[in-house]
């Protein structure tokens, strides 16, 4: 099956002579997208990859296009999602290999990670910058170049958006209430960041290191962030 040309519509579906194609998975890496496509085709499901060329040529566009899309015919979507779930769980193996539960890998001695879901949740109160910074630190600890690049892109986007919103709000109301309004205005961006980037990091950590990996105490980062965000407005 040849790769679909970059250019599926914004809805995530395309028309073809064989029926509609819909997105069943979005990933940051073209390589992973093709691995998933191969898994689907091995299961007898025709699959295409969209936007791989765009992302590979200019990784900064990864966020703008919503990652690399893996697409199948709409009639096969549910079956395809089951195959993707098996791939994520490590249940798909090569012929001749034994099937066994995927082993998690412990973090190196002295390493710890910030809880990515907690970082995203608290970002609703202290702007998405809080979560973006912690996710970038996690990506560097994990030594994952693709994750680092994605985190840097989102950090840049969120920093620009936060600066614009904060400047506008503080011109009109220099108070903690004004900052709460600013956080609420930025919440849609926080949600987009979580859906298209942060959630992938959370899944990666759980799949590779399990749920009982060593975590930094979130309050160590949260308390200074809250103080820096709210105190100047309250006492300024």
PDB file of C-alpha atoms in Angstrom:
ATOM      1  CA  UNK A   1       0.000   0.000   0.000  1.00  0.00           C
ATOM      2  CA  UNK A   2       1.503   3.311  -0.973  1.00  0.00           C
ATOM      3  CA  UNK A   3       1.528   6.284   1.342  1.00  0.00           C
ATOM      4  CA  UNK A   4      -1.304   8.767   0.955  1.00  0.00           C
ATOM      5  CA  UNK A   5      -0.244  12.171  -0.320  1.00  0.00           C
ATOM      6  CA  UNK A   6      -0.014  14.901   2.302  1.00  0.00           C
ATOM      7  CA  UNK A   7      -3.281  16.703   1.910  1.00  0.00           C
ATOM      8  CA  UNK A   8      -6.162  15.038   3.703  1.00  0.00           C
ATOM      9  CA  UNK A   9      -8.764  17.557   4.784  1.00  0.00           C
ATOM     10  CA  UNK A  10      -8.863  19.264   8.180  1.00  0.00           C
ATOM     11  CA  UNK A  11     -11.644  16.954   9.320  1.00  0.00           C
ATOM     12  CA  UNK A  12      -9.208  14.036   9.182  1.00  0.00           C
ATOM     13  CA  UNK A  13     -11.019  12.167   6.396  1.00  0.00           C
ATOM     14  CA  UNK A  14     -10.558  11.882   2.649  1.00  0.00           C
ATOM     15  CA  UNK A  15     -12.672  10.651  -0.225  1.00  0.00           C
ATOM     16  CA  UNK A  16     -11.432   7.843  -2.428  1.00  0.00           C
ATOM     17  CA  UNK A  17     -12.919   5.531  -4.953  1.00  0.00           C
ATOM     18  CA  UNK A  18     -12.939   2.843  -2.260  1.00  0.00           C
ATOM     19  CA  UNK A  19     -14.734   4.865   0.428  1.00  0.00           C
ATOM     20  CA  UNK A  20     -13.965   7.394   3.140  1.00  0.00           C
ATOM     21  CA  UNK A  21     -10.710   7.201   5.088  1.00  0.00           C
ATOM     22  CA  UNK A  22     -10.701   8.308   8.735  1.00  0.00           C
ATOM     23  CA  UNK A  23      -7.936   8.885  11.277  1.00  0.00           C
ATOM     24  CA  UNK A  24      -7.409   6.072  13.776  1.00  0.00           C
ATOM     25  CA  UNK A  25      -4.127   7.285  15.289  1.00  0.00           C
ATOM     26  CA  UNK A  26      -1.956  10.420  15.429  1.00  0.00           C
ATOM     27  CA  UNK A  27       1.738  10.222  16.316  1.00  0.00           C
ATOM     28  CA  UNK A  28       4.683  12.611  16.373  1.00  0.00           C
ATOM     29  CA  UNK A  29       7.041  10.417  14.365  1.00  0.00           C
ATOM     30  CA  UNK A  30       6.685   9.375  10.695  1.00  0.00           C
ATOM     31  CA  UNK A  31       8.607   6.202  11.539  1.00  0.00           C
ATOM     32  CA  UNK A  32       6.090   5.165  14.178  1.00  0.00           C
ATOM     33  CA  UNK A  33       3.219   5.989  11.817  1.00  0.00           C
ATOM     34  CA  UNK A  34       4.623   3.578   9.233  1.00  0.00           C
ATOM     35  CA  UNK A  35       5.136   0.892  11.881  1.00  0.00           C
ATOM     36  CA  UNK A  36       1.462   1.199  12.845  1.00  0.00           C
ATOM     37  CA  UNK A  37       0.460   1.130   9.178  1.00  0.00           C
ATOM     38  CA  UNK A  38       2.430  -2.096   8.712  1.00  0.00           C
ATOM     39  CA  UNK A  39       0.723  -3.620  11.765  1.00  0.00           C
ATOM     40  CA  UNK A  40      -2.675  -2.740  10.308  1.00  0.00           C
ATOM     41  CA  UNK A  41      -1.829  -4.141   6.896  1.00  0.00           C
ATOM     42  CA  UNK A  42      -0.552  -7.352   8.518  1.00  0.00           C
ATOM     43  CA  UNK A  43      -4.011  -7.635  10.071  1.00  0.00           C
ATOM     44  CA  UNK A  44      -5.590  -7.271   6.625  1.00  0.00           C
ATOM     45  CA  UNK A  45      -6.619  -3.633   7.029  1.00  0.00           C
ATOM     46  CA  UNK A  46      -5.744  -1.227   4.212  1.00  0.00           C
ATOM     47  CA  UNK A  47      -4.024   1.799   5.775  1.00  0.00           C
ATOM     48  CA  UNK A  48      -2.446   5.065   4.682  1.00  0.00           C
ATOM     49  CA  UNK A  49      -0.125   7.579   6.338  1.00  0.00           C
ATOM     50  CA  UNK A  50      -0.826  11.304   5.917  1.00  0.00           C
ATOM     51  CA  UNK A  51       1.404  14.333   6.606  1.00  0.00           C
ATOM     52  CA  UNK A  52       4.556  12.248   7.079  1.00  0.00           C
ATOM     53  CA  UNK A  53       6.417  14.145   4.360  1.00  0.00           C
ATOM     54  CA  UNK A  54       5.393  17.503   5.810  1.00  0.00           C
ATOM     55  CA  UNK A  55       6.548  16.584   9.323  1.00  0.00           C
ATOM     56  CA  UNK A  56       9.760  14.973   8.112  1.00  0.00           C
ATOM     57  CA  UNK A  57      10.671  18.011   6.001  1.00  0.00           C
ATOM     58  CA  UNK A  58       9.895  20.529   8.746  1.00  0.00           C
ATOM     59  CA  UNK A  59       9.338  19.138  12.255  1.00  0.00           C
ATOM     60  CA  UNK A  60       8.202  22.573  13.509  1.00  0.00           C
ATOM     61  CA  UNK A  61       4.976  21.956  11.566  1.00  0.00           C
ATOM     62  CA  UNK A  62       4.217  18.839  13.620  1.00  0.00           C
ATOM     63  CA  UNK A  63       1.956  20.817  15.947  1.00  0.00           C
ATOM     64  CA  UNK A  64       0.296  22.773  13.149  1.00  0.00           C
ATOM     65  CA  UNK A  65      -0.780  19.672  11.200  1.00  0.00           C
ATOM     66  CA  UNK A  66      -1.713  17.704  14.316  1.00  0.00           C
ATOM     67  CA  UNK A  67       1.019  15.108  13.994  1.00  0.00           C
ATOM     68  CA  UNK A  68       1.320  12.289  11.466  1.00  0.00           C
ATOM     69  CA  UNK A  69      -2.001  10.587  10.777  1.00  0.00           C
ATOM     70  CA  UNK A  70      -2.668   6.902  10.236  1.00  0.00           C
ATOM     71  CA  UNK A  71      -5.886   6.444   8.261  1.00  0.00           C
ATOM     72  CA  UNK A  72      -8.109   3.511   7.303  1.00  0.00           C
ATOM     73  CA  UNK A  73     -11.460   3.056   5.596  1.00  0.00           C
ATOM     74  CA  UNK A  74     -14.310   4.133   7.852  1.00  0.00           C
ATOM     75  CA  UNK A  75     -15.833   0.654   7.744  1.00  0.00           C
ATOM     76  CA  UNK A  76     -12.616  -0.760   9.272  1.00  0.00           C
ATOM     77  CA  UNK A  77     -12.047   1.973  11.859  1.00  0.00           C
ATOM     78  CA  UNK A  78     -13.129   0.025  14.946  1.00  0.00           C
ATOM     79  CA  UNK A  79     -11.123  -3.039  13.987  1.00  0.00           C
ATOM     80  CA  UNK A  80      -8.115  -0.818  13.247  1.00  0.00           C
ATOM     81  CA  UNK A  81      -8.351   0.842  16.659  1.00  0.00           C
ATOM     82  CA  UNK A  82      -8.225  -2.592  18.285  1.00  0.00           C
ATOM     83  CA  UNK A  83      -5.042  -3.402  16.358  1.00  0.00           C
ATOM     84  CA  UNK A  84      -3.500  -0.071  17.387  1.00  0.00           C
ATOM     85  CA  UNK A  85      -4.424  -0.790  21.016  1.00  0.00           C
ATOM     86  CA  UNK A  86      -2.695  -4.167  20.757  1.00  0.00           C
ATOM     87  CA  UNK A  87       0.372  -2.482  19.286  1.00  0.00           C
ATOM     88  CA  UNK A  88       0.422   0.028  22.149  1.00  0.00           C
ATOM     89  CA  UNK A  89       0.128  -2.790  24.658  1.00  0.00           C
ATOM     90  CA  UNK A  90       3.043  -4.661  23.066  1.00  0.00           C
ATOM     91  CA  UNK A  91       0.833  -7.613  22.133  1.00  0.00           C
ATOM     92  CA  UNK A  92       1.873  -7.691  18.467  1.00  0.00           C
ATOM     93  CA  UNK A  93       4.962  -9.821  17.842  1.00  0.00           C
ATOM     94  CA  UNK A  94       6.907 -11.051  14.846  1.00  0.00           C
ATOM     95  CA  UNK A  95       6.352 -14.572  13.555  1.00  0.00           C
ATOM     96  CA  UNK A  96       8.305 -17.045  15.638  1.00  0.00           C
ATOM     97  CA  UNK A  97       8.483 -14.804  18.715  1.00  0.00           C
ATOM     98  CA  UNK A  98       6.825 -15.819  21.946  1.00  0.00           C
ATOM     99  CA  UNK A  99       3.917 -13.699  23.156  1.00  0.00           C
ATOM    100  CA  UNK A 100       4.506 -12.227  26.560  1.00  0.00           C
ATOM    101  CA  UNK A 101       3.519  -9.170  28.502  1.00  0.00           C
ATOM    102  CA  UNK A 102       5.768  -6.207  27.685  1.00  0.00           C
ATOM    103  CA  UNK A 103       8.322  -5.590  30.390  1.00  0.00           C
ATOM    104  CA  UNK A 104       8.633  -2.124  31.839  1.00  0.00           C
ATOM    105  CA  UNK A 105      12.054  -0.538  32.166  1.00  0.00           C
ATOM    106  CA  UNK A 106      12.988   1.106  35.482  1.00  0.00           C
ATOM    107  CA  UNK A 107      14.419   4.587  35.446  1.00  0.00           C
ATOM    108  CA  UNK A 108      18.159   4.917  35.898  1.00  0.00           C
ATOM    109  CA  UNK A 109      19.406   5.417  39.456  1.00  0.00           C
ATOM    110  CA  UNK A 110      18.845   8.994  40.559  1.00  0.00           C
ATOM    111  CA  UNK A 111      16.317   9.709  37.814  1.00  0.00           C
ATOM    112  CA  UNK A 112      12.750  10.824  38.465  1.00  0.00           C
ATOM    113  CA  UNK A 113       9.994  12.294  36.324  1.00  0.00           C
ATOM    114  CA  UNK A 114       7.298  14.880  36.817  1.00  0.00           C
ATOM    115  CA  UNK A 115       3.825  13.385  36.655  1.00  0.00           C
ATOM    116  CA  UNK A 116       2.772  14.518  33.141  1.00  0.00           C
ATOM    117  CA  UNK A 117      -0.968  14.348  33.830  1.00  0.00           C
ATOM    118  CA  UNK A 118      -0.673  16.323  37.074  1.00  0.00           C
ATOM    119  CA  UNK A 119       1.448  18.920  35.289  1.00  0.00           C
ATOM    120  CA  UNK A 120      -1.231  19.281  32.618  1.00  0.00           C
ATOM    121  CA  UNK A 121      -4.056  19.544  35.163  1.00  0.00           C
ATOM    122  CA  UNK A 122      -2.344  22.259  37.196  1.00  0.00           C
ATOM    123  CA  UNK A 123      -1.592  24.152  33.983  1.00  0.00           C
ATOM    124  CA  UNK A 124      -5.259  25.125  33.926  1.00  0.00           C
ATOM    125  CA  UNK A 125      -4.502  27.303  36.975  1.00  0.00           C
ATOM    126  CA  UNK A 126      -1.051  28.631  36.113  1.00  0.00           C
ATOM    127  CA  UNK A 127      -1.132  28.740  32.270  1.00  0.00           C
ATOM    128  CA  UNK A 128       0.124  25.980  29.952  1.00  0.00           C
ATOM    129  CA  UNK A 129       3.687  27.208  30.439  1.00  0.00           C
ATOM    130  CA  UNK A 130       3.832  25.294  33.720  1.00  0.00           C
ATOM    131  CA  UNK A 131       3.073  21.965  32.095  1.00  0.00           C
ATOM    132  CA  UNK A 132       5.187  22.651  29.010  1.00  0.00           C
ATOM    133  CA  UNK A 133       8.285  23.277  31.115  1.00  0.00           C
ATOM    134  CA  UNK A 134       7.804  20.094  33.173  1.00  0.00           C
ATOM    135  CA  UNK A 135       7.131  18.035  30.048  1.00  0.00           C
ATOM    136  CA  UNK A 136      10.301  19.401  28.449  1.00  0.00           C
ATOM    137  CA  UNK A 137      12.275  18.399  31.556  1.00  0.00           C
ATOM    138  CA  UNK A 138      10.750  14.913  31.336  1.00  0.00           C
ATOM    139  CA  UNK A 139      11.629  14.632  27.648  1.00  0.00           C
ATOM    140  CA  UNK A 140      15.251  15.503  28.391  1.00  0.00           C
ATOM    141  CA  UNK A 141      15.378  13.013  31.252  1.00  0.00           C
ATOM    142  CA  UNK A 142      13.995  10.343  28.928  1.00  0.00           C
ATOM    143  CA  UNK A 143      16.575  11.327  26.272  1.00  0.00           C
ATOM    144  CA  UNK A 144      13.894  11.318  23.582  1.00  0.00           C
ATOM    145  CA  UNK A 145      14.860  13.777  20.793  1.00  0.00           C
ATOM    146  CA  UNK A 146      11.445  13.724  19.131  1.00  0.00           C
ATOM    147  CA  UNK A 147       9.711  14.426  22.408  1.00  0.00           C
ATOM    148  CA  UNK A 148      12.173  17.234  23.171  1.00  0.00           C
ATOM    149  CA  UNK A 149      11.481  18.883  19.802  1.00  0.00           C
ATOM    150  CA  UNK A 150       7.716  18.640  20.272  1.00  0.00           C
ATOM    151  CA  UNK A 151       7.998  20.047  23.799  1.00  0.00           C
ATOM    152  CA  UNK A 152      10.102  22.982  22.562  1.00  0.00           C
ATOM    153  CA  UNK A 153       7.557  23.777  19.841  1.00  0.00           C
ATOM    154  CA  UNK A 154       4.668  23.746  22.297  1.00  0.00           C
ATOM    155  CA  UNK A 155       6.657  25.743  24.847  1.00  0.00           C
ATOM    156  CA  UNK A 156       7.272  28.434  22.223  1.00  0.00           C
ATOM    157  CA  UNK A 157       3.603  28.509  21.171  1.00  0.00           C
ATOM    158  CA  UNK A 158       2.327  28.605  24.750  1.00  0.00           C
ATOM    159  CA  UNK A 159       4.853  31.259  25.805  1.00  0.00           C
ATOM    160  CA  UNK A 160       3.751  33.533  22.971  1.00  0.00           C
ATOM    161  CA  UNK A 161       0.044  33.016  23.691  1.00  0.00           C
ATOM    162  CA  UNK A 162       0.535  33.477  27.433  1.00  0.00           C
ATOM    163  CA  UNK A 163       2.472  36.699  26.898  1.00  0.00           C
ATOM    164  CA  UNK A 164      -0.261  38.169  24.709  1.00  0.00           C
ATOM    165  CA  UNK A 165      -3.100  37.221  27.051  1.00  0.00           C
ATOM    166  CA  UNK A 166      -1.277  38.272  30.221  1.00  0.00           C
ATOM    167  CA  UNK A 167      -0.289  41.643  28.771  1.00  0.00           C
ATOM    168  CA  UNK A 168      -3.857  42.345  27.713  1.00  0.00           C
ATOM    169  CA  UNK A 169      -5.386  41.268  31.035  1.00  0.00           C
ATOM    170  CA  UNK A 170      -2.943  43.112  33.283  1.00  0.00           C
ATOM    171  CA  UNK A 171      -3.537  46.340  31.400  1.00  0.00           C
ATOM    172  CA  UNK A 172      -7.166  46.162  32.454  1.00  0.00           C
ATOM    173  CA  UNK A 173      -7.088  44.427  35.839  1.00  0.00           C
ATOM    174  CA  UNK A 174      -3.933  43.908  37.883  1.00  0.00           C
ATOM    175  CA  UNK A 175      -5.348  41.398  40.363  1.00  0.00           C
ATOM    176  CA  UNK A 176      -5.439  37.696  41.119  1.00  0.00           C
ATOM    177  CA  UNK A 177      -8.932  37.625  39.600  1.00  0.00           C
ATOM    178  CA  UNK A 178      -7.515  38.998  36.369  1.00  0.00           C
ATOM    179  CA  UNK A 179      -4.903  36.263  36.314  1.00  0.00           C
ATOM    180  CA  UNK A 180      -7.594  33.629  36.862  1.00  0.00           C
ATOM    181  CA  UNK A 181      -9.428  35.042  33.859  1.00  0.00           C
ATOM    182  CA  UNK A 182      -6.188  34.891  31.869  1.00  0.00           C
ATOM    183  CA  UNK A 183      -5.754  31.216  32.810  1.00  0.00           C
ATOM    184  CA  UNK A 184      -9.321  30.465  31.751  1.00  0.00           C
ATOM    185  CA  UNK A 185      -8.750  32.182  28.400  1.00  0.00           C
ATOM    186  CA  UNK A 186      -5.692  30.017  27.881  1.00  0.00           C
ATOM    187  CA  UNK A 187      -7.460  26.792  28.898  1.00  0.00           C
ATOM    188  CA  UNK A 188      -8.451  25.869  25.303  1.00  0.00           C
ATOM    189  CA  UNK A 189      -4.768  26.054  24.336  1.00  0.00           C
ATOM    190  CA  UNK A 190      -3.917  23.926  27.381  1.00  0.00           C
ATOM    191  CA  UNK A 191      -6.422  21.313  26.235  1.00  0.00           C
ATOM    192  CA  UNK A 192      -5.022  21.315  22.685  1.00  0.00           C
ATOM    193  CA  UNK A 193      -1.502  20.894  24.045  1.00  0.00           C
ATOM    194  CA  UNK A 194      -2.630  17.931  26.143  1.00  0.00           C
ATOM    195  CA  UNK A 195      -4.479  16.215  23.290  1.00  0.00           C
ATOM    196  CA  UNK A 196      -1.737  16.633  20.668  1.00  0.00           C
ATOM    197  CA  UNK A 197       1.412  16.332  22.778  1.00  0.00           C
ATOM    198  CA  UNK A 198       1.167  15.919  26.549  1.00  0.00           C
ATOM    199  CA  UNK A 199      -1.047  12.839  26.381  1.00  0.00           C
ATOM    200  CA  UNK A 200       1.543  11.092  24.191  1.00  0.00           C
ATOM    201  CA  UNK A 201       4.217  11.641  26.824  1.00  0.00           C
ATOM    202  CA  UNK A 202       1.939  10.255  29.522  1.00  0.00           C
ATOM    203  CA  UNK A 203       1.252   7.122  27.453  1.00  0.00           C
ATOM    204  CA  UNK A 204       4.944   6.705  26.618  1.00  0.00           C
ATOM    205  CA  UNK A 205       6.003   6.870  30.273  1.00  0.00           C
ATOM    206  CA  UNK A 206       3.383   4.371  31.436  1.00  0.00           C
ATOM    207  CA  UNK A 207       4.135   1.942  28.597  1.00  0.00           C
ATOM    208  CA  UNK A 208       7.888   2.103  29.122  1.00  0.00           C
ATOM    209  CA  UNK A 209       8.226   2.563  32.882  1.00  0.00           C
ATOM    210  CA  UNK A 210       4.887   1.432  34.307  1.00  0.00           C
ATOM    211  CA  UNK A 211       2.715   3.450  36.669  1.00  0.00           C
ATOM    212  CA  UNK A 212       5.004   3.205  39.697  1.00  0.00           C
ATOM    213  CA  UNK A 213       8.000   5.062  38.313  1.00  0.00           C
ATOM    214  CA  UNK A 214       9.854   7.504  40.565  1.00  0.00           C
ATOM    215  CA  UNK A 215       8.154  10.892  40.562  1.00  0.00           C
ATOM    216  CA  UNK A 216       9.220  14.338  41.633  1.00  0.00           C
ATOM    217  CA  UNK A 217       6.929  15.835  44.283  1.00  0.00           C
ATOM    218  CA  UNK A 218       4.702  18.089  42.168  1.00  0.00           C
ATOM    219  CA  UNK A 219       4.389  20.731  44.920  1.00  0.00           C
ATOM    220  CA  UNK A 220       8.114  21.441  44.573  1.00  0.00           C
ATOM    221  CA  UNK A 221       7.347  22.996  41.185  1.00  0.00           C
ATOM    222  CA  UNK A 222       3.754  24.055  41.794  1.00  0.00           C
ATOM    223  CA  UNK A 223       4.212  26.267  44.870  1.00  0.00           C
ATOM    224  CA  UNK A 224       6.902  28.497  43.286  1.00  0.00           C
ATOM    225  CA  UNK A 225       4.817  28.690  40.097  1.00  0.00           C
ATOM    226  CA  UNK A 226       1.709  29.793  42.024  1.00  0.00           C
ATOM    227  CA  UNK A 227       3.716  32.366  43.972  1.00  0.00           C
ATOM    228  CA  UNK A 228       5.339  33.791  40.850  1.00  0.00           C
ATOM    229  CA  UNK A 229       1.999  33.910  39.046  1.00  0.00           C
ATOM    230  CA  UNK A 230      -0.332  35.355  41.678  1.00  0.00           C
ATOM    231  CA  UNK A 231       1.683  37.216  44.335  1.00  0.00           C
ATOM    232  CA  UNK A 232       2.862  40.150  42.164  1.00  0.00           C
ATOM    233  CA  UNK A 233      -0.738  40.948  41.222  1.00  0.00           C
ATOM    234  CA  UNK A 234      -1.993  40.603  44.790  1.00  0.00           C
ATOM    235  CA  UNK A 235       0.608  42.861  46.395  1.00  0.00           C
ATOM    236  CA  UNK A 236       1.778  44.936  43.437  1.00  0.00           C
TER     237      UNK A 236
END
